[in-house]
Amino acid sequence: MPDGICLYAVGDIHGERGALDRLLTMIDQDRQRRSHLRPLLVFLGDYVDRGVDSCGVIERLSSGPLPGVECRFLLGNHEEAMLAFLDDPVGNAEWLRFGGAETLASYGIPPSVGITDRTRCEALRDALAERLPTRHLEFLQGLEHLLVIGDYAFVHAGIAPGRRLDRQRQEDMLWIRTPFLSSTLRHDRVIVHGHTIVDEPEILFNRIAIDTGAYATGVLTGLVLFGNHRDIIQSGPRDHGRPEQ
């Protein structure tokens, strides 16, 4: 990290407002112990879907997670799917199956899974558009794809190995697994990512994975970077089995 910065990267939240609140409390306590450093929070995407309180997560993030602390928010594939559903509910009804139903429920909309009927899809979209606060929509529309700081690059899913960071495709940054996860190439930067669930944070020479499946395990992971140091902060017990990816 550049001199004077302590960066906290937060993995996939997926509607787990309680885990988010607990981790932010831990981060706030940690940054107070490093008061000589300027804190920066980076969230890696996938704030919505699967957990029970996507609305609460977006409310907390969009209103300033920690007062006075600079935050950067990346786009995840689940936010992309939610925005696509708002734009074209029939063409993107698949979102309801992999987490959208839970997000609708968090906004007080009775969910439906597996529907393709145009009238029903459009009715759900209209209900979401009506109940989605303007600040929530603006937050979702303003999410970033890639952030480079010091020797690190932050992205939701990963990158296409062998391609320069400024040449990466949005689809890869939001969805890639293979060949990124198995790559032994040294990238332009160490890639910090979520998207693919790991039992424990993976700290490798070319990438760091911190999605510990908060919606199913209760464990939300934060990566702390300052100078040449790396630490891990986690909230919540590991009291469930390994979730589906």
mmCIF file of C-alpha atoms in Angstrom:
data_model
loop_
_atom_site.group_PDB
_atom_site.id
_atom_site.type_symbol
_atom_site.label_atom_id
_atom_site.label_comp_id
_atom_site.label_asym_id
_atom_site.label_seq_id
_atom_site.Cartn_x
_atom_site.Cartn_y
_atom_site.Cartn_z
ATOM 1 C CA MET A 1 0.000 0.000 0.000
ATOM 2 C CA PRO A 2 1.114 3.562 -0.560
ATOM 3 C CA ASP A 3 2.520 5.282 2.516
ATOM 4 C CA GLY A 4 -0.056 6.544 4.999
ATOM 5 C CA ILE A 5 -2.975 4.330 3.891
ATOM 6 C CA CYS A 6 -4.626 1.414 5.664
ATOM 7 C CA LEU A 7 -7.016 -0.321 3.259
ATOM 8 C CA TYR A 8 -9.841 -2.632 4.331
ATOM 9 C CA ALA A 9 -11.287 -4.850 1.578
ATOM 10 C CA VAL A 10 -14.638 -6.504 2.367
ATOM 11 C CA GLY A 11 -15.817 -9.713 0.696
ATOM 12 C CA ASP A 12 -19.252 -10.681 -0.622
ATOM 13 C CA ILE A 13 -22.025 -9.635 1.804
ATOM 14 C CA HIS A 14 -25.094 -11.116 0.061
ATOM 15 C CA GLY A 15 -27.806 -9.570 2.207
ATOM 16 C CA GLU A 16 -26.177 -10.369 5.566
ATOM 17 C CA ARG A 17 -26.756 -7.029 7.294
ATOM 18 C CA GLY A 18 -25.882 -8.400 10.742
ATOM 19 C CA ALA A 19 -22.507 -9.748 9.601
ATOM 20 C CA LEU A 20 -21.815 -6.454 7.845
ATOM 21 C CA ASP A 21 -22.598 -4.427 10.961
ATOM 22 C CA ARG A 22 -20.358 -6.632 13.091
ATOM 23 C CA LEU A 23 -17.457 -6.461 10.646
ATOM 24 C CA LEU A 24 -17.739 -2.677 10.341
ATOM 25 C CA THR A 25 -17.566 -2.386 14.114
ATOM 26 C CA MET A 26 -14.398 -4.481 14.080
ATOM 27 C CA ILE A 27 -12.914 -2.387 11.279
ATOM 28 C CA ASP A 28 -13.730 0.806 13.132
ATOM 29 C CA GLN A 29 -11.973 -0.489 16.238
ATOM 30 C CA ASP A 30 -8.974 -1.605 14.185
ATOM 31 C CA ARG A 31 -8.589 1.705 12.364
ATOM 32 C CA GLN A 32 -8.663 3.600 15.653
ATOM 33 C CA ARG A 33 -5.595 1.584 16.704
ATOM 34 C CA ARG A 34 -3.918 2.766 13.495
ATOM 35 C CA SER A 35 -4.916 6.406 13.822
ATOM 36 C CA HIS A 36 -1.696 7.511 12.124
ATOM 37 C CA LEU A 37 -2.945 5.914 8.866
ATOM 38 C CA ARG A 38 -5.755 7.119 6.600
ATOM 39 C CA PRO A 39 -8.425 4.385 6.364
ATOM 40 C CA LEU A 40 -9.946 3.364 3.036
ATOM 41 C CA LEU A 41 -12.763 0.810 2.679
ATOM 42 C CA VAL A 42 -13.162 -1.169 -0.542
ATOM 43 C CA PHE A 43 -16.220 -3.391 -0.994
ATOM 44 C CA LEU A 44 -15.866 -6.150 -3.600
ATOM 45 C CA GLY A 45 -19.490 -6.431 -4.751
ATOM 46 C CA ASP A 46 -22.383 -8.876 -4.327
ATOM 47 C CA TYR A 47 -24.198 -6.882 -1.670
ATOM 48 C CA VAL A 48 -27.626 -8.271 -2.613
ATOM 49 C CA ASP A 49 -29.342 -11.685 -3.065
ATOM 50 C CA ARG A 50 -29.410 -14.937 -1.100
ATOM 51 C CA GLY A 51 -29.333 -13.415 2.392
ATOM 52 C CA VAL A 52 -32.452 -12.044 4.070
ATOM 53 C CA ASP A 53 -31.709 -8.298 4.176
ATOM 54 C CA SER A 54 -30.364 -6.985 0.884
ATOM 55 C CA CYS A 55 -32.361 -3.802 1.428
ATOM 56 C CA GLY A 56 -30.694 -3.274 4.809
ATOM 57 C CA VAL A 57 -27.227 -3.855 3.342
ATOM 58 C CA ILE A 58 -27.759 -1.300 0.580
ATOM 59 C CA GLU A 59 -29.201 1.145 3.119
ATOM 60 C CA ARG A 60 -26.094 0.857 5.301
ATOM 61 C CA LEU A 61 -23.649 1.089 2.414
ATOM 62 C CA SER A 62 -25.382 3.902 0.543
ATOM 63 C CA SER A 63 -25.667 6.077 3.634
ATOM 64 C CA GLY A 64 -21.984 5.844 4.561
ATOM 65 C CA PRO A 65 -20.809 2.660 6.318
ATOM 66 C CA LEU A 66 -18.366 4.453 8.634
ATOM 67 C CA PRO A 67 -18.713 8.228 9.008
ATOM 68 C CA GLY A 68 -15.647 10.108 7.854
ATOM 69 C CA VAL A 69 -14.055 7.088 6.139
ATOM 70 C CA GLU A 70 -13.577 7.067 2.367
ATOM 71 C CA CYS A 71 -15.289 4.124 0.686
ATOM 72 C CA ARG A 72 -15.117 2.606 -2.797
ATOM 73 C CA PHE A 73 -17.761 0.182 -3.994
ATOM 74 C CA LEU A 74 -17.286 -2.378 -6.771
ATOM 75 C CA LEU A 75 -19.970 -3.951 -8.938
ATOM 76 C CA GLY A 76 -20.727 -7.632 -8.449
ATOM 77 C CA ASN A 77 -22.476 -9.978 -10.845
ATOM 78 C CA HIS A 78 -25.559 -9.991 -8.589
ATOM 79 C CA GLU A 79 -25.908 -6.201 -8.749
ATOM 80 C CA GLU A 80 -25.473 -6.409 -12.519
ATOM 81 C CA ALA A 81 -28.292 -8.991 -12.654
ATOM 82 C CA MET A 82 -30.563 -6.854 -10.462
ATOM 83 C CA LEU A 83 -30.043 -3.795 -12.655
ATOM 84 C CA ALA A 84 -30.627 -5.919 -15.774
ATOM 85 C CA PHE A 85 -33.919 -7.156 -14.312
ATOM 86 C CA LEU A 86 -35.038 -3.566 -13.735
ATOM 87 C CA ASP A 87 -34.230 -2.806 -17.369
ATOM 88 C CA ASP A 88 -35.665 -5.983 -18.942
ATOM 89 C CA PRO A 89 -37.511 -8.230 -16.470
ATOM 90 C CA VAL A 90 -38.530 -10.873 -19.000
ATOM 91 C CA GLY A 91 -35.082 -11.267 -20.544
ATOM 92 C CA ASN A 92 -33.441 -11.337 -17.123
ATOM 93 C CA ALA A 93 -35.987 -13.348 -15.097
ATOM 94 C CA GLU A 94 -33.221 -15.848 -14.262
ATOM 95 C CA TRP A 95 -32.127 -13.366 -11.563
ATOM 96 C CA LEU A 96 -35.141 -14.457 -9.509
ATOM 97 C CA ARG A 97 -33.727 -17.981 -9.300
ATOM 98 C CA PHE A 98 -30.219 -17.204 -8.027
ATOM 99 C CA GLY A 99 -31.026 -14.668 -5.345
ATOM 100 C CA GLY A 100 -33.422 -12.106 -6.749
ATOM 101 C CA ALA A 101 -36.409 -13.588 -4.949
ATOM 102 C CA GLU A 102 -34.738 -12.954 -1.587
ATOM 103 C CA THR A 103 -33.884 -9.408 -2.595
ATOM 104 C CA LEU A 104 -37.488 -8.714 -3.616
ATOM 105 C CA ALA A 105 -38.678 -10.062 -0.266
ATOM 106 C CA SER A 106 -36.311 -7.702 1.563
ATOM 107 C CA TYR A 107 -38.087 -4.795 -0.160
ATOM 108 C CA GLY A 108 -41.491 -6.166 0.894
ATOM 109 C CA ILE A 109 -42.374 -7.755 -2.457
ATOM 110 C CA PRO A 110 -43.724 -11.346 -2.426
ATOM 111 C CA PRO A 111 -41.086 -13.248 -4.407
ATOM 112 C CA SER A 112 -41.591 -15.608 -7.317
ATOM 113 C CA VAL A 113 -39.006 -18.087 -8.565
ATOM 114 C CA GLY A 114 -38.861 -19.694 -11.969
ATOM 115 C CA ILE A 115 -41.487 -17.532 -13.667
ATOM 116 C CA THR A 116 -41.184 -16.370 -17.270
ATOM 117 C CA ASP A 117 -44.660 -14.929 -17.798
ATOM 118 C CA ARG A 118 -44.260 -11.394 -19.149
ATOM 119 C CA THR A 119 -47.078 -9.893 -17.123
ATOM 120 C CA ARG A 120 -45.815 -11.327 -13.826
ATOM 121 C CA CYS A 121 -42.181 -10.407 -14.525
ATOM 122 C CA GLU A 122 -43.106 -6.852 -15.410
ATOM 123 C CA ALA A 123 -45.317 -6.567 -12.327
ATOM 124 C CA LEU A 124 -42.405 -7.624 -10.101
ATOM 125 C CA ARG A 125 -40.094 -5.157 -11.843
ATOM 126 C CA ASP A 126 -42.623 -2.356 -11.413
ATOM 127 C CA ALA A 127 -43.048 -3.180 -7.730
ATOM 128 C CA LEU A 128 -39.268 -3.163 -7.211
ATOM 129 C CA ALA A 129 -38.864 0.105 -9.086
ATOM 130 C CA GLU A 130 -41.565 1.667 -6.905
ATOM 131 C CA ARG A 131 -40.115 0.442 -3.597
ATOM 132 C CA LEU A 132 -36.433 0.927 -4.390
ATOM 133 C CA PRO A 133 -35.329 4.211 -2.781
ATOM 134 C CA THR A 134 -33.682 6.674 -5.132
ATOM 135 C CA ARG A 135 -30.494 6.539 -3.064
ATOM 136 C CA HIS A 136 -30.375 2.747 -3.426
ATOM 137 C CA LEU A 137 -30.759 2.927 -7.207
ATOM 138 C CA GLU A 138 -28.139 5.647 -7.544
ATOM 139 C CA PHE A 139 -25.781 3.590 -5.400
ATOM 140 C CA LEU A 140 -26.232 0.533 -7.639
ATOM 141 C CA GLN A 141 -25.814 2.549 -10.822
ATOM 142 C CA GLY A 142 -22.607 4.165 -9.559
ATOM 143 C CA LEU A 143 -20.647 1.006 -8.723
ATOM 144 C CA GLU A 144 -17.117 0.639 -10.129
ATOM 145 C CA HIS A 145 -15.623 -2.307 -12.012
ATOM 146 C CA LEU A 146 -11.953 -2.161 -11.045
ATOM 147 C CA LEU A 147 -9.818 -0.276 -8.550
ATOM 148 C CA VAL A 148 -6.006 -0.155 -8.581
ATOM 149 C CA ILE A 149 -4.111 1.050 -5.529
ATOM 150 C CA GLY A 150 -0.394 0.473 -4.972
ATOM 151 C CA ASP A 151 0.580 -3.088 -5.793
ATOM 152 C CA TYR A 152 -3.027 -4.330 -5.656
ATOM 153 C CA ALA A 153 -6.014 -4.400 -7.980
ATOM 154 C CA PHE A 154 -9.515 -4.932 -6.576
ATOM 155 C CA VAL A 155 -12.242 -6.571 -8.646
ATOM 156 C CA HIS A 156 -15.309 -8.693 -7.955
ATOM 157 C CA ALA A 157 -14.547 -12.022 -9.636
ATOM 158 C CA GLY A 158 -11.093 -11.780 -11.168
ATOM 159 C CA ILE A 159 -9.395 -10.996 -14.454
ATOM 160 C CA ALA A 160 -8.477 -12.754 -17.687
ATOM 161 C CA PRO A 161 -4.866 -13.921 -17.186
ATOM 162 C CA GLY A 162 -2.352 -12.472 -19.622
ATOM 163 C CA ARG A 163 -4.473 -9.418 -20.440
ATOM 164 C CA ARG A 164 -3.560 -5.949 -19.196
ATOM 165 C CA LEU A 165 -5.769 -4.494 -16.490
ATOM 166 C CA ASP A 166 -6.933 -1.669 -18.721
ATOM 167 C CA ARG A 167 -7.982 -4.242 -21.355
ATOM 168 C CA GLN A 168 -10.171 -6.411 -19.126
ATOM 169 C CA ARG A 169 -13.749 -7.186 -20.133
ATOM 170 C CA GLN A 170 -16.645 -6.473 -17.794
ATOM 171 C CA GLU A 171 -17.935 -10.030 -18.175
ATOM 172 C CA ASP A 172 -14.655 -11.478 -16.903
ATOM 173 C CA MET A 173 -14.348 -9.027 -14.011
ATOM 174 C CA LEU A 174 -17.853 -9.960 -12.819
ATOM 175 C CA TRP A 175 -18.104 -13.682 -13.603
ATOM 176 C CA ILE A 176 -14.744 -15.368 -14.262
ATOM 177 C CA ARG A 177 -13.575 -18.430 -12.385
ATOM 178 C CA THR A 178 -11.515 -20.608 -14.776
ATOM 179 C CA PRO A 179 -8.810 -19.929 -15.920
ATOM 180 C CA PHE A 180 -8.220 -17.118 -13.417
ATOM 181 C CA LEU A 181 -8.381 -19.263 -10.272
ATOM 182 C CA SER A 182 -5.888 -21.820 -11.576
ATOM 183 C CA SER A 183 -3.537 -19.349 -13.261
ATOM 184 C CA THR A 184 0.127 -19.326 -12.219
ATOM 185 C CA LEU A 185 0.842 -16.097 -14.079
ATOM 186 C CA ARG A 186 2.050 -13.034 -12.215
ATOM 187 C CA HIS A 187 -0.512 -10.343 -13.027
ATOM 188 C CA ASP A 188 0.103 -6.593 -13.288
ATOM 189 C CA ARG A 189 -0.983 -6.376 -9.636
ATOM 190 C CA VAL A 190 -1.970 -8.803 -6.895
ATOM 191 C CA ILE A 191 -5.687 -9.308 -7.539
ATOM 192 C CA VAL A 192 -7.994 -9.046 -4.507
ATOM 193 C CA HIS A 193 -11.368 -10.634 -5.305
ATOM 194 C CA GLY A 194 -14.503 -12.336 -4.051
ATOM 195 C CA HIS A 195 -17.157 -14.219 -6.091
ATOM 196 C CA THR A 196 -15.772 -17.740 -5.564
ATOM 197 C CA ILE A 197 -16.401 -19.106 -2.076
ATOM 198 C CA VAL A 198 -13.414 -20.343 -0.084
ATOM 199 C CA ASP A 199 -13.344 -22.085 3.293
ATOM 200 C CA GLU A 200 -10.616 -19.704 4.453
ATOM 201 C CA PRO A 201 -9.114 -16.626 2.788
ATOM 202 C CA GLU A 202 -6.626 -17.659 0.102
ATOM 203 C CA ILE A 203 -3.476 -15.516 0.049
ATOM 204 C CA LEU A 204 -1.403 -16.455 -2.999
ATOM 205 C CA PHE A 205 1.437 -14.715 -4.807
ATOM 206 C CA ASN A 206 -0.848 -13.440 -7.587
ATOM 207 C CA ARG A 207 -4.306 -13.174 -5.986
ATOM 208 C CA ILE A 208 -6.159 -13.005 -2.650
ATOM 209 C CA ALA A 209 -9.669 -14.503 -2.329
ATOM 210 C CA ILE A 210 -11.909 -13.341 0.536
ATOM 211 C CA ASP A 211 -15.458 -14.563 -0.201
ATOM 212 C CA THR A 212 -16.171 -16.863 2.746
ATOM 213 C CA GLY A 213 -19.862 -17.408 1.947
ATOM 214 C CA ALA A 214 -21.378 -15.050 4.516
ATOM 215 C CA TYR A 215 -24.976 -15.857 3.558
ATOM 216 C CA ALA A 216 -24.534 -19.514 4.500
ATOM 217 C CA THR A 217 -21.604 -19.577 6.957
ATOM 218 C CA GLY A 218 -22.183 -16.307 8.791
ATOM 219 C CA VAL A 219 -18.516 -15.457 8.184
ATOM 220 C CA LEU A 220 -17.829 -12.132 6.480
ATOM 221 C CA THR A 221 -14.157 -11.482 5.769
ATOM 222 C CA GLY A 222 -12.159 -8.285 5.627
ATOM 223 C CA LEU A 223 -8.580 -8.005 4.334
ATOM 224 C CA VAL A 224 -6.371 -5.359 5.955
ATOM 225 C CA LEU A 225 -3.502 -3.931 3.886
ATOM 226 C CA PHE A 226 -0.982 -1.353 5.059
ATOM 227 C CA GLY A 227 2.636 -0.954 3.964
ATOM 228 C CA ASN A 228 3.847 -4.485 3.272
ATOM 229 C CA HIS A 229 1.504 -6.039 5.847
ATOM 230 C CA ARG A 230 -1.602 -8.189 5.382
ATOM 231 C CA ASP A 231 -4.088 -9.072 8.108
ATOM 232 C CA ILE A 232 -7.503 -10.752 8.156
ATOM 233 C CA ILE A 233 -10.577 -9.608 10.112
ATOM 234 C CA GLN A 234 -13.686 -11.826 10.225
ATOM 235 C CA SER A 235 -17.115 -11.478 11.777
ATOM 236 C CA GLY A 236 -19.565 -14.248 12.579
ATOM 237 C CA PRO A 237 -19.308 -17.930 13.497
ATOM 238 C CA ARG A 238 -18.638 -20.698 11.009
ATOM 239 C CA ASP A 239 -21.709 -22.668 11.989
ATOM 240 C CA HIS A 240 -23.076 -23.872 8.649
ATOM 241 C CA GLY A 241 -21.876 -26.191 5.915
ATOM 242 C CA ARG A 242 -20.154 -25.052 2.752
ATOM 243 C CA PRO A 243 -22.666 -23.132 0.584
ATOM 244 C CA GLU A 244 -23.366 -23.571 -3.066
ATOM 245 C CA GLN A 245 -21.490 -21.233 -5.373
#
